[in-house]
Every structure is written in structure tokens, then in C-alpha cells.
Amino acid sequence: MSEPEAAARTSRTIVLALLAVVLAAGLAGLSWLDARHRIGATQEELARRLHEIESDAREARLVSRQAQEALRDAQSRVAQLEARLAESQSQQLALEALYQDLSRNRDEWQLAEIEQVLAIASQQLQLARNVRAALLALQLAESRLSRTDRPQFAPIRRALARDIERLKAAPAVDFAAVAARIDNLIAGVDSLPLAFEERSERVAPPKEPAGGAERGFLARLGAEVWSELSQLVVVRRIGAAEPPLLPPSQAYFVRENLRLRLLNARMSLLARDEAGYREDLRASAAWVQRYFDPRSKYTADAATQLKSLAGVSISFEMPTISESLDAVRGYKSRRERSPG
């Protein structure tokens, strides 16, 4: 090979080497730029991921705190529920014990209630002589015993039945109604008209005839004197049974005395004093018949009421319910003495 060819080949080799070096440098630069870009993107992605991780961590801590608070709240509620459950269980045990005690003492409790009812009925008979209230109390006690249908209560029920029959056979006197009727008579005393009440009767002066001015002085004087004399004398036809004439002052005392008689009759009624009750009503009827107008409707009604009240018998032997009370108390004493 000649020298020029060798130089040309060498120059081509150098050029090629330079091109290869330039190409390698370009490729290396491109690679470096690409790597730098990728590293920047990776850093940005890493920073974004780190920020998200920190945000998630904060949210996780917040959720964890909320979960801890909810757990503490749930634990507190569970403790309260456990305390309430324990209290409810203790109350249930107490109620069961009380129910067992009541079931064991059911007879004593029922008998105590019936004894109280009978004691109230006995007080009504002794103090108020209220037969109806006592009869209702005994019927109530008998109905309660009949609902239980226990054979050991049979003697008490028989005693109640006998006392109920005795109360039904007793005279039924409504003392409250009788007292109310007497009160109505007392309130109506002022409305009773007296048989003779003094009235100021004035006679109208006679009219002077026409031409009276021409009459003489003596004629007018005689007419006036005759008019006065005619008013001083009043002629009435009085029979043998007519009541006396009373002035207004005595009419007041007549009404007050009648009112006192009726009040005494009411007090005798409350005291069950039949003799005093009848005597006061008899005297009241006599006063009404003597001093008050028999033609008045009020007087006739008062006389009828007094006659009806006088026919009421307020004194009779009041029955007792001692047999029923003795039966209940005897059963209770036997049950207390029994060992079972």
C-alpha cells in the first residue's frame, strides 16, 4: 500500500473515531439528560408520595384518637350497663323474695284487709248508725273471700252471711235524709204566714160631692169625725177555733220558738232520743196549727212534713257484726299459734 493511501486511511480512521467519540458523547449527554429528568420526576413523585404518606399518617392518628375516645366511651357505657344490670338483678332478687314472702303471707294480708273493712263497718253502725254502709262493707268482704274460694275461709264466710241477714232485717232509716227534711223546715219558718197579722188598713177619705165648697163648716167637721170613728172600730166574726191576734213583736218570737223546737228535734234525732224527738215535733205541729194560716200552701206542707217526720221510728236495737269480727280474729290467732 502506498503512503498516500495509508495517510488517507488514517485520516478516515481518525474522522471516524472523532465521529464515534462525538456520537458517544452525544449519546452520553442524552443519557445524562434523560437520567436527570427521570431522577427529577422520581424525586417529585417521591415527595408527593411522602406528602400523601404524611397526610395519611395524620388522618390515621386522628382516626386512632377518635377510636380510642370511642373505645373509652364504650367502656364507660359498658361499665354503666354492667352496674345497671347488677342493680336490676339485685332488684329482681328482692322482688322475687318479696313475692315469695307475699305468697306465703297471702292469707294474713287478705284477712288483715277484711278485718279493717269490718272494723270500719262496725264504726259506721255504732257511731253513725249507718246500716247501709255496714251492709255494703260486709258484702264487699264476702265477695273477696268468695273469689279466693279457699276452704279454710268457710267459717268466716258463714259468719258474714249471718251478719248480712241481720243487717238486711234491720229497719232502714236514713237519718241524714230525716235531718235534711228538718233543716228544710227550719229554713222555711220565715215564709210561713201568720193567721192574723196586724195590717195598717187605711180607708180612703170620701170624695166630696160637687158643690162641697158651699157646705158649711159644721157639716164638714161632722163628716171628718165620723170618718175617724169608723176607722177606730173594726167588727170581725171570730169563731171558737180562731187563733189569737198577735202584734208584730210577738210574731217574731213565735217564729223563733218554732225554729228552736225544730232545732231541738234535730238534736234529739242525732242523739237517738225518740221521746224528745216526738215531743218537739208534736209541739212544732201544734204551734203551726195554732199560729199560722192553715189556708196557706206553705203551712199545709209544713204540717204534712211534721206529721210524716213524727211517724219515723228512730229508736231501735242496732244489730252488730261482732260474729264476723270474732271469726276473723279467731282464725288469725289460731294461725299465729300454729307451728306451720
PDB file of C-alpha atoms in Angstrom, residues 105-333:
ATOM      1  CA  ASN A 105     -98.461 -14.481 103.775  1.00  0.00           C
ATOM      2  CA  ARG A 106    -101.303 -14.020 101.299  1.00  0.00           C
ATOM      3  CA  ASP A 107    -103.882 -15.300 103.741  1.00  0.00           C
ATOM      4  CA  GLU A 108    -102.666 -12.994 106.522  1.00  0.00           C
ATOM      5  CA  TRP A 109    -102.688  -9.998 104.178  1.00  0.00           C
ATOM      6  CA  GLN A 110    -106.190 -10.729 102.927  1.00  0.00           C
ATOM      7  CA  LEU A 111    -107.517 -11.325 106.427  1.00  0.00           C
ATOM      8  CA  ALA A 112    -105.954  -8.070 107.651  1.00  0.00           C
ATOM      9  CA  GLU A 113    -107.707  -6.194 104.851  1.00  0.00           C
ATOM     10  CA  ILE A 114    -111.051  -7.841 105.626  1.00  0.00           C
ATOM     11  CA  GLU A 115    -110.621  -7.122 109.338  1.00  0.00           C
ATOM     12  CA  GLN A 116    -110.044  -3.441 108.528  1.00  0.00           C
ATOM     13  CA  VAL A 117    -113.197  -3.350 106.387  1.00  0.00           C
ATOM     14  CA  LEU A 118    -115.229  -4.966 109.163  1.00  0.00           C
ATOM     15  CA  ALA A 119    -113.835  -2.521 111.746  1.00  0.00           C
ATOM     16  CA  ILE A 120    -114.953   0.418 109.590  1.00  0.00           C
ATOM     17  CA  ALA A 121    -118.399  -1.170 109.203  1.00  0.00           C
ATOM     18  CA  SER A 122    -118.660  -1.616 112.985  1.00  0.00           C
ATOM     19  CA  GLN A 123    -117.777   2.067 113.493  1.00  0.00           C
ATOM     20  CA  GLN A 124    -120.472   3.077 110.998  1.00  0.00           C
ATOM     21  CA  LEU A 125    -123.033   1.066 112.986  1.00  0.00           C
ATOM     22  CA  GLN A 126    -122.001   2.290 116.432  1.00  0.00           C
ATOM     23  CA  LEU A 127    -121.330   5.970 115.675  1.00  0.00           C
ATOM     24  CA  ALA A 128    -123.455   6.886 112.637  1.00  0.00           C
ATOM     25  CA  ARG A 129    -125.979   4.006 112.823  1.00  0.00           C
ATOM     26  CA  ASN A 130    -125.495   3.680 109.090  1.00  0.00           C
ATOM     27  CA  VAL A 131    -126.848   0.217 108.341  1.00  0.00           C
ATOM     28  CA  ARG A 132    -126.478   0.598 104.573  1.00  0.00           C
ATOM     29  CA  ALA A 133    -122.746   1.400 104.740  1.00  0.00           C
ATOM     30  CA  ALA A 134    -122.106  -1.531 107.079  1.00  0.00           C
ATOM     31  CA  LEU A 135    -124.081  -3.861 104.803  1.00  0.00           C
ATOM     32  CA  LEU A 136    -122.035  -2.777 101.772  1.00  0.00           C
ATOM     33  CA  ALA A 137    -118.791  -3.369 103.711  1.00  0.00           C
ATOM     34  CA  LEU A 138    -119.833  -6.903 104.701  1.00  0.00           C
ATOM     35  CA  GLN A 139    -120.899  -7.722 101.149  1.00  0.00           C
ATOM     36  CA  LEU A 140    -117.522  -6.467  99.887  1.00  0.00           C
ATOM     37  CA  ALA A 141    -115.671  -8.691 102.356  1.00  0.00           C
ATOM     38  CA  GLU A 142    -117.791 -11.706 101.422  1.00  0.00           C
ATOM     39  CA  SER A 143    -117.216 -11.155  97.681  1.00  0.00           C
ATOM     40  CA  ARG A 144    -113.438 -11.026  98.173  1.00  0.00           C
ATOM     41  CA  LEU A 145    -113.448 -14.243 100.149  1.00  0.00           C
ATOM     42  CA  SER A 146    -115.665 -15.905  97.555  1.00  0.00           C
ATOM     43  CA  ARG A 147    -113.176 -15.046  94.780  1.00  0.00           C
ATOM     44  CA  THR A 148    -110.359 -16.852  96.607  1.00  0.00           C
ATOM     45  CA  ASP A 149    -112.578 -19.938  97.169  1.00  0.00           C
ATOM     46  CA  ARG A 150    -110.333 -21.280  99.942  1.00  0.00           C
ATOM     47  CA  PRO A 151    -111.941 -23.894 102.224  1.00  0.00           C
ATOM     48  CA  GLN A 152    -110.277 -22.533 105.396  1.00  0.00           C
ATOM     49  CA  PHE A 153    -112.307 -19.321 104.998  1.00  0.00           C
ATOM     50  CA  ALA A 154    -115.656 -21.146 105.115  1.00  0.00           C
ATOM     51  CA  PRO A 155    -116.378 -20.358 108.830  1.00  0.00           C
ATOM     52  CA  ILE A 156    -115.700 -16.670 108.212  1.00  0.00           C
ATOM     53  CA  ARG A 157    -117.995 -16.652 105.188  1.00  0.00           C
ATOM     54  CA  ARG A 158    -120.782 -18.296 107.211  1.00  0.00           C
ATOM     55  CA  ALA A 159    -120.427 -15.654 109.946  1.00  0.00           C
ATOM     56  CA  LEU A 160    -120.507 -12.911 107.289  1.00  0.00           C
ATOM     57  CA  ALA A 161    -123.665 -14.379 105.773  1.00  0.00           C
ATOM     58  CA  ARG A 162    -125.446 -14.399 109.148  1.00  0.00           C
ATOM     59  CA  ASP A 163    -124.439 -10.789 109.869  1.00  0.00           C
ATOM     60  CA  ILE A 164    -125.577  -9.729 106.393  1.00  0.00           C
ATOM     61  CA  GLU A 165    -129.006 -11.267 107.011  1.00  0.00           C
ATOM     62  CA  ARG A 166    -129.282  -9.457 110.355  1.00  0.00           C
ATOM     63  CA  LEU A 167    -128.419  -6.133 108.740  1.00  0.00           C
ATOM     64  CA  LYS A 168    -130.936  -6.694 105.949  1.00  0.00           C
ATOM     65  CA  ALA A 169    -133.637  -7.371 108.547  1.00  0.00           C
ATOM     66  CA  ALA A 170    -132.841  -4.154 110.480  1.00  0.00           C
ATOM     67  CA  PRO A 171    -135.111  -1.105 109.948  1.00  0.00           C
ATOM     68  CA  ALA A 172    -133.725   1.107 107.219  1.00  0.00           C
ATOM     69  CA  VAL A 173    -133.788   4.689 108.483  1.00  0.00           C
ATOM     70  CA  ASP A 174    -131.907   7.322 106.530  1.00  0.00           C
ATOM     71  CA  PHE A 175    -131.008   9.645 109.398  1.00  0.00           C
ATOM     72  CA  ALA A 176    -129.214  12.049 107.074  1.00  0.00           C
ATOM     73  CA  ALA A 177    -132.354  12.445 104.939  1.00  0.00           C
ATOM     74  CA  VAL A 178    -134.537  12.984 108.036  1.00  0.00           C
ATOM     75  CA  ALA A 179    -132.128  15.637 109.313  1.00  0.00           C
ATOM     76  CA  ALA A 180    -132.177  17.318 105.892  1.00  0.00           C
ATOM     77  CA  ARG A 181    -136.007  17.447 105.967  1.00  0.00           C
ATOM     78  CA  ILE A 182    -135.922  19.103 109.399  1.00  0.00           C
ATOM     79  CA  ASP A 183    -133.330  21.591 108.095  1.00  0.00           C
ATOM     80  CA  ASN A 184    -135.668  22.473 105.222  1.00  0.00           C
ATOM     81  CA  LEU A 185    -138.493  23.106 107.707  1.00  0.00           C
ATOM     82  CA  ILE A 186    -136.206  25.346 109.786  1.00  0.00           C
ATOM     83  CA  ALA A 187    -135.210  27.308 106.687  1.00  0.00           C
ATOM     84  CA  GLY A 188    -138.866  27.781 105.722  1.00  0.00           C
ATOM     85  CA  VAL A 189    -140.115  29.122 109.074  1.00  0.00           C
ATOM     86  CA  ASP A 190    -139.867  32.736 107.910  1.00  0.00           C
ATOM     87  CA  SER A 191    -142.004  32.003 104.848  1.00  0.00           C
ATOM     88  CA  LEU A 192    -144.970  30.672 106.876  1.00  0.00           C
ATOM     89  CA  PRO A 193    -147.778  33.287 107.000  1.00  0.00           C
ATOM     90  CA  LEU A 194    -149.339  34.036 110.377  1.00  0.00           C
ATOM     91  CA  ALA A 195    -153.069  33.516 110.803  1.00  0.00           C
ATOM     92  CA  PHE A 196    -153.673  37.136 111.915  1.00  0.00           C
ATOM     93  CA  GLU A 197    -151.105  39.739 111.057  1.00  0.00           C
ATOM     94  CA  GLU A 198    -151.715  43.350 112.038  1.00  0.00           C
ATOM     95  CA  ARG A 199    -152.107  45.401 108.932  1.00  0.00           C
ATOM     96  CA  SER A 200    -152.368  49.117 108.743  1.00  0.00           C
ATOM     97  CA  GLU A 201    -155.604  49.407 106.896  1.00  0.00           C
ATOM     98  CA  ARG A 202    -156.279  52.877 105.699  1.00  0.00           C
ATOM     99  CA  VAL A 203    -159.683  53.867 104.428  1.00  0.00           C
ATOM    100  CA  ALA A 204    -159.618  56.371 101.630  1.00  0.00           C
ATOM    101  CA  PRO A 205    -161.356  59.604 102.534  1.00  0.00           C
ATOM    102  CA  PRO A 206    -164.715  60.001 100.806  1.00  0.00           C
ATOM    103  CA  LYS A 207    -164.835  62.223  97.822  1.00  0.00           C
ATOM    104  CA  GLU A 208    -166.530  65.485  98.324  1.00  0.00           C
ATOM    105  CA  PRO A 209    -169.601  65.862  96.212  1.00  0.00           C
ATOM    106  CA  ALA A 210    -169.928  68.613  93.706  1.00  0.00           C
ATOM    107  CA  GLY A 211    -170.530  71.891  95.363  1.00  0.00           C
ATOM    108  CA  GLY A 212    -168.692  70.825  98.548  1.00  0.00           C
ATOM    109  CA  ALA A 213    -167.217  74.244  98.867  1.00  0.00           C
ATOM    110  CA  GLU A 214    -170.729  75.544  99.596  1.00  0.00           C
ATOM    111  CA  ARG A 215    -171.201  73.133 102.584  1.00  0.00           C
ATOM    112  CA  GLY A 216    -170.992  74.646 105.958  1.00  0.00           C
ATOM    113  CA  PHE A 217    -168.206  74.273 108.452  1.00  0.00           C
ATOM    114  CA  LEU A 218    -170.287  72.103 110.802  1.00  0.00           C
ATOM    115  CA  ALA A 219    -171.168  69.611 108.033  1.00  0.00           C
ATOM    116  CA  ARG A 220    -167.514  69.119 107.063  1.00  0.00           C
ATOM    117  CA  LEU A 221    -166.473  68.725 110.712  1.00  0.00           C
ATOM    118  CA  GLY A 222    -169.188  66.087 111.303  1.00  0.00           C
ATOM    119  CA  ALA A 223    -168.065  64.100 108.233  1.00  0.00           C
ATOM    120  CA  GLU A 224    -164.429  64.078 109.346  1.00  0.00           C
ATOM    121  CA  VAL A 225    -165.314  62.975 112.877  1.00  0.00           C
ATOM    122  CA  TRP A 226    -167.485  60.138 111.566  1.00  0.00           C
ATOM    123  CA  SER A 227    -164.681  59.003 109.239  1.00  0.00           C
ATOM    124  CA  GLU A 228    -162.177  58.834 112.121  1.00  0.00           C
ATOM    125  CA  LEU A 229    -164.613  56.970 114.364  1.00  0.00           C
ATOM    126  CA  SER A 230    -165.365  54.417 111.635  1.00  0.00           C
ATOM    127  CA  GLN A 231    -161.624  53.592 111.387  1.00  0.00           C
ATOM    128  CA  LEU A 232    -161.232  53.097 115.151  1.00  0.00           C
ATOM    129  CA  VAL A 233    -163.822  50.306 115.389  1.00  0.00           C
ATOM    130  CA  VAL A 234    -163.435  47.148 113.233  1.00  0.00           C
ATOM    131  CA  VAL A 235    -166.005  44.368 113.520  1.00  0.00           C
ATOM    132  CA  ARG A 236    -164.832  40.781 112.724  1.00  0.00           C
ATOM    133  CA  ARG A 237    -166.619  37.482 113.055  1.00  0.00           C
ATOM    134  CA  ILE A 238    -164.426  35.238 115.296  1.00  0.00           C
ATOM    135  CA  GLY A 239    -165.173  31.570 115.751  1.00  0.00           C
ATOM    136  CA  ALA A 240    -164.225  29.440 118.713  1.00  0.00           C
ATOM    137  CA  ALA A 241    -161.221  27.814 116.909  1.00  0.00           C
ATOM    138  CA  GLU A 242    -159.659  31.014 115.569  1.00  0.00           C
ATOM    139  CA  PRO A 243    -156.055  31.744 116.674  1.00  0.00           C
ATOM    140  CA  PRO A 244    -155.301  34.784 118.806  1.00  0.00           C
ATOM    141  CA  LEU A 245    -154.302  38.099 117.325  1.00  0.00           C
ATOM    142  CA  LEU A 246    -150.537  38.733 117.657  1.00  0.00           C
ATOM    143  CA  PRO A 247    -148.691  42.036 117.494  1.00  0.00           C
ATOM    144  CA  PRO A 248    -145.519  42.163 115.316  1.00  0.00           C
ATOM    145  CA  SER A 249    -143.177  41.877 118.340  1.00  0.00           C
ATOM    146  CA  GLN A 250    -144.789  38.618 119.461  1.00  0.00           C
ATOM    147  CA  ALA A 251    -144.959  37.267 115.890  1.00  0.00           C
ATOM    148  CA  TYR A 252    -141.132  37.358 115.788  1.00  0.00           C
ATOM    149  CA  PHE A 253    -140.907  35.286 118.988  1.00  0.00           C
ATOM    150  CA  VAL A 254    -143.464  32.803 117.634  1.00  0.00           C
ATOM    151  CA  ARG A 255    -141.244  32.109 114.624  1.00  0.00           C
ATOM    152  CA  GLU A 256    -138.106  31.900 116.775  1.00  0.00           C
ATOM    153  CA  ASN A 257    -139.728  29.498 119.230  1.00  0.00           C
ATOM    154  CA  LEU A 258    -140.886  27.288 116.358  1.00  0.00           C
ATOM    155  CA  ARG A 259    -137.350  27.323 114.946  1.00  0.00           C
ATOM    156  CA  LEU A 260    -135.913  26.343 118.358  1.00  0.00           C
ATOM    157  CA  ARG A 261    -138.394  23.465 118.636  1.00  0.00           C
ATOM    158  CA  LEU A 262    -137.308  22.151 115.253  1.00  0.00           C
ATOM    159  CA  LEU A 263    -133.630  22.504 116.199  1.00  0.00           C
ATOM    160  CA  ASN A 264    -134.297  20.528 119.376  1.00  0.00           C
ATOM    161  CA  ALA A 265    -135.997  17.838 117.286  1.00  0.00           C
ATOM    162  CA  ARG A 266    -132.917  17.661 115.072  1.00  0.00           C
ATOM    163  CA  MET A 267    -130.630  17.314 118.102  1.00  0.00           C
ATOM    164  CA  SER A 268    -132.869  14.582 119.524  1.00  0.00           C
ATOM    165  CA  LEU A 269    -132.648  12.814 116.164  1.00  0.00           C
ATOM    166  CA  LEU A 270    -128.846  12.877 116.248  1.00  0.00           C
ATOM    167  CA  ALA A 271    -128.868  11.688 119.875  1.00  0.00           C
ATOM    168  CA  ARG A 272    -131.405   8.940 119.005  1.00  0.00           C
ATOM    169  CA  ASP A 273    -133.738  10.301 121.732  1.00  0.00           C
ATOM    170  CA  GLU A 274    -137.083   9.219 120.329  1.00  0.00           C
ATOM    171  CA  ALA A 275    -139.159  10.651 123.207  1.00  0.00           C
ATOM    172  CA  GLY A 276    -137.653  14.129 122.881  1.00  0.00           C
ATOM    173  CA  TYR A 277    -137.779  13.900 119.073  1.00  0.00           C
ATOM    174  CA  ARG A 278    -141.521  13.116 119.053  1.00  0.00           C
ATOM    175  CA  GLU A 279    -142.342  15.725 121.738  1.00  0.00           C
ATOM    176  CA  ASP A 280    -140.547  18.503 119.833  1.00  0.00           C
ATOM    177  CA  LEU A 281    -142.284  17.568 116.586  1.00  0.00           C
ATOM    178  CA  ARG A 282    -145.664  17.419 118.358  1.00  0.00           C
ATOM    179  CA  ALA A 283    -145.139  20.873 119.871  1.00  0.00           C
ATOM    180  CA  SER A 284    -143.989  22.236 116.494  1.00  0.00           C
ATOM    181  CA  ALA A 285    -147.084  20.856 114.778  1.00  0.00           C
ATOM    182  CA  ALA A 286    -149.305  22.407 117.484  1.00  0.00           C
ATOM    183  CA  TRP A 287    -147.648  25.808 117.015  1.00  0.00           C
ATOM    184  CA  VAL A 288    -148.050  25.629 113.241  1.00  0.00           C
ATOM    185  CA  GLN A 289    -151.725  24.717 113.597  1.00  0.00           C
ATOM    186  CA  ARG A 290    -152.408  27.438 116.183  1.00  0.00           C
ATOM    187  CA  TYR A 291    -150.497  30.480 114.993  1.00  0.00           C
ATOM    188  CA  PHE A 292    -150.121  30.111 111.214  1.00  0.00           C
ATOM    189  CA  ASP A 293    -152.609  30.387 108.407  1.00  0.00           C
ATOM    190  CA  PRO A 294    -153.985  26.883 107.614  1.00  0.00           C
ATOM    191  CA  ARG A 295    -155.230  28.069 104.201  1.00  0.00           C
ATOM    192  CA  SER A 296    -151.646  28.736 103.019  1.00  0.00           C
ATOM    193  CA  LYS A 297    -149.881  26.097 100.928  1.00  0.00           C
ATOM    194  CA  TYR A 298    -146.651  26.580 102.901  1.00  0.00           C
ATOM    195  CA  THR A 299    -148.445  25.948 106.187  1.00  0.00           C
ATOM    196  CA  ALA A 300    -150.177  22.828 104.832  1.00  0.00           C
ATOM    197  CA  ASP A 301    -146.855  21.470 103.503  1.00  0.00           C
ATOM    198  CA  ALA A 302    -145.127  22.135 106.843  1.00  0.00           C
ATOM    199  CA  ALA A 303    -147.927  20.369 108.757  1.00  0.00           C
ATOM    200  CA  THR A 304    -147.713  17.378 106.396  1.00  0.00           C
ATOM    201  CA  GLN A 305    -143.925  17.211 106.787  1.00  0.00           C
ATOM    202  CA  LEU A 306    -144.176  17.355 110.580  1.00  0.00           C
ATOM    203  CA  LYS A 307    -146.751  14.574 110.630  1.00  0.00           C
ATOM    204  CA  SER A 308    -144.589  12.417 108.342  1.00  0.00           C
ATOM    205  CA  LEU A 309    -141.450  13.039 110.426  1.00  0.00           C
ATOM    206  CA  ALA A 310    -143.306  12.193 113.638  1.00  0.00           C
ATOM    207  CA  GLY A 311    -144.097   8.760 112.199  1.00  0.00           C
ATOM    208  CA  VAL A 312    -140.398   7.877 111.749  1.00  0.00           C
ATOM    209  CA  SER A 313    -139.077   5.495 114.409  1.00  0.00           C
ATOM    210  CA  ILE A 314    -135.513   6.420 115.331  1.00  0.00           C
ATOM    211  CA  SER A 315    -135.043   4.220 118.398  1.00  0.00           C
ATOM    212  CA  PHE A 316    -134.459   0.540 117.716  1.00  0.00           C
ATOM    213  CA  GLU A 317    -131.830  -2.009 118.649  1.00  0.00           C
ATOM    214  CA  MET A 318    -128.972  -1.685 116.198  1.00  0.00           C
ATOM    215  CA  PRO A 319    -127.547  -5.029 115.019  1.00  0.00           C
ATOM    216  CA  THR A 320    -123.843  -5.746 115.394  1.00  0.00           C
ATOM    217  CA  ILE A 321    -121.282  -7.549 113.266  1.00  0.00           C
ATOM    218  CA  SER A 322    -119.333  -8.942 116.208  1.00  0.00           C
ATOM    219  CA  GLU A 323    -119.718 -12.518 114.934  1.00  0.00           C
ATOM    220  CA  SER A 324    -117.821 -11.734 111.724  1.00  0.00           C
ATOM    221  CA  LEU A 325    -115.105  -9.822 113.586  1.00  0.00           C
ATOM    222  CA  ASP A 326    -114.711 -12.660 116.104  1.00  0.00           C
ATOM    223  CA  ALA A 327    -114.474 -15.208 113.291  1.00  0.00           C
ATOM    224  CA  VAL A 328    -111.700 -13.273 111.505  1.00  0.00           C
ATOM    225  CA  ARG A 329    -109.734 -12.579 114.683  1.00  0.00           C
ATOM    226  CA  GLY A 330    -110.126 -16.156 115.877  1.00  0.00           C
ATOM    227  CA  TYR A 331    -108.789 -17.513 112.578  1.00  0.00           C
ATOM    228  CA  LYS A 332    -105.803 -15.130 112.760  1.00  0.00           C
ATOM    229  CA  SER A 333    -104.975 -16.108 116.345  1.00  0.00           C
TER     230      SER A 333
END
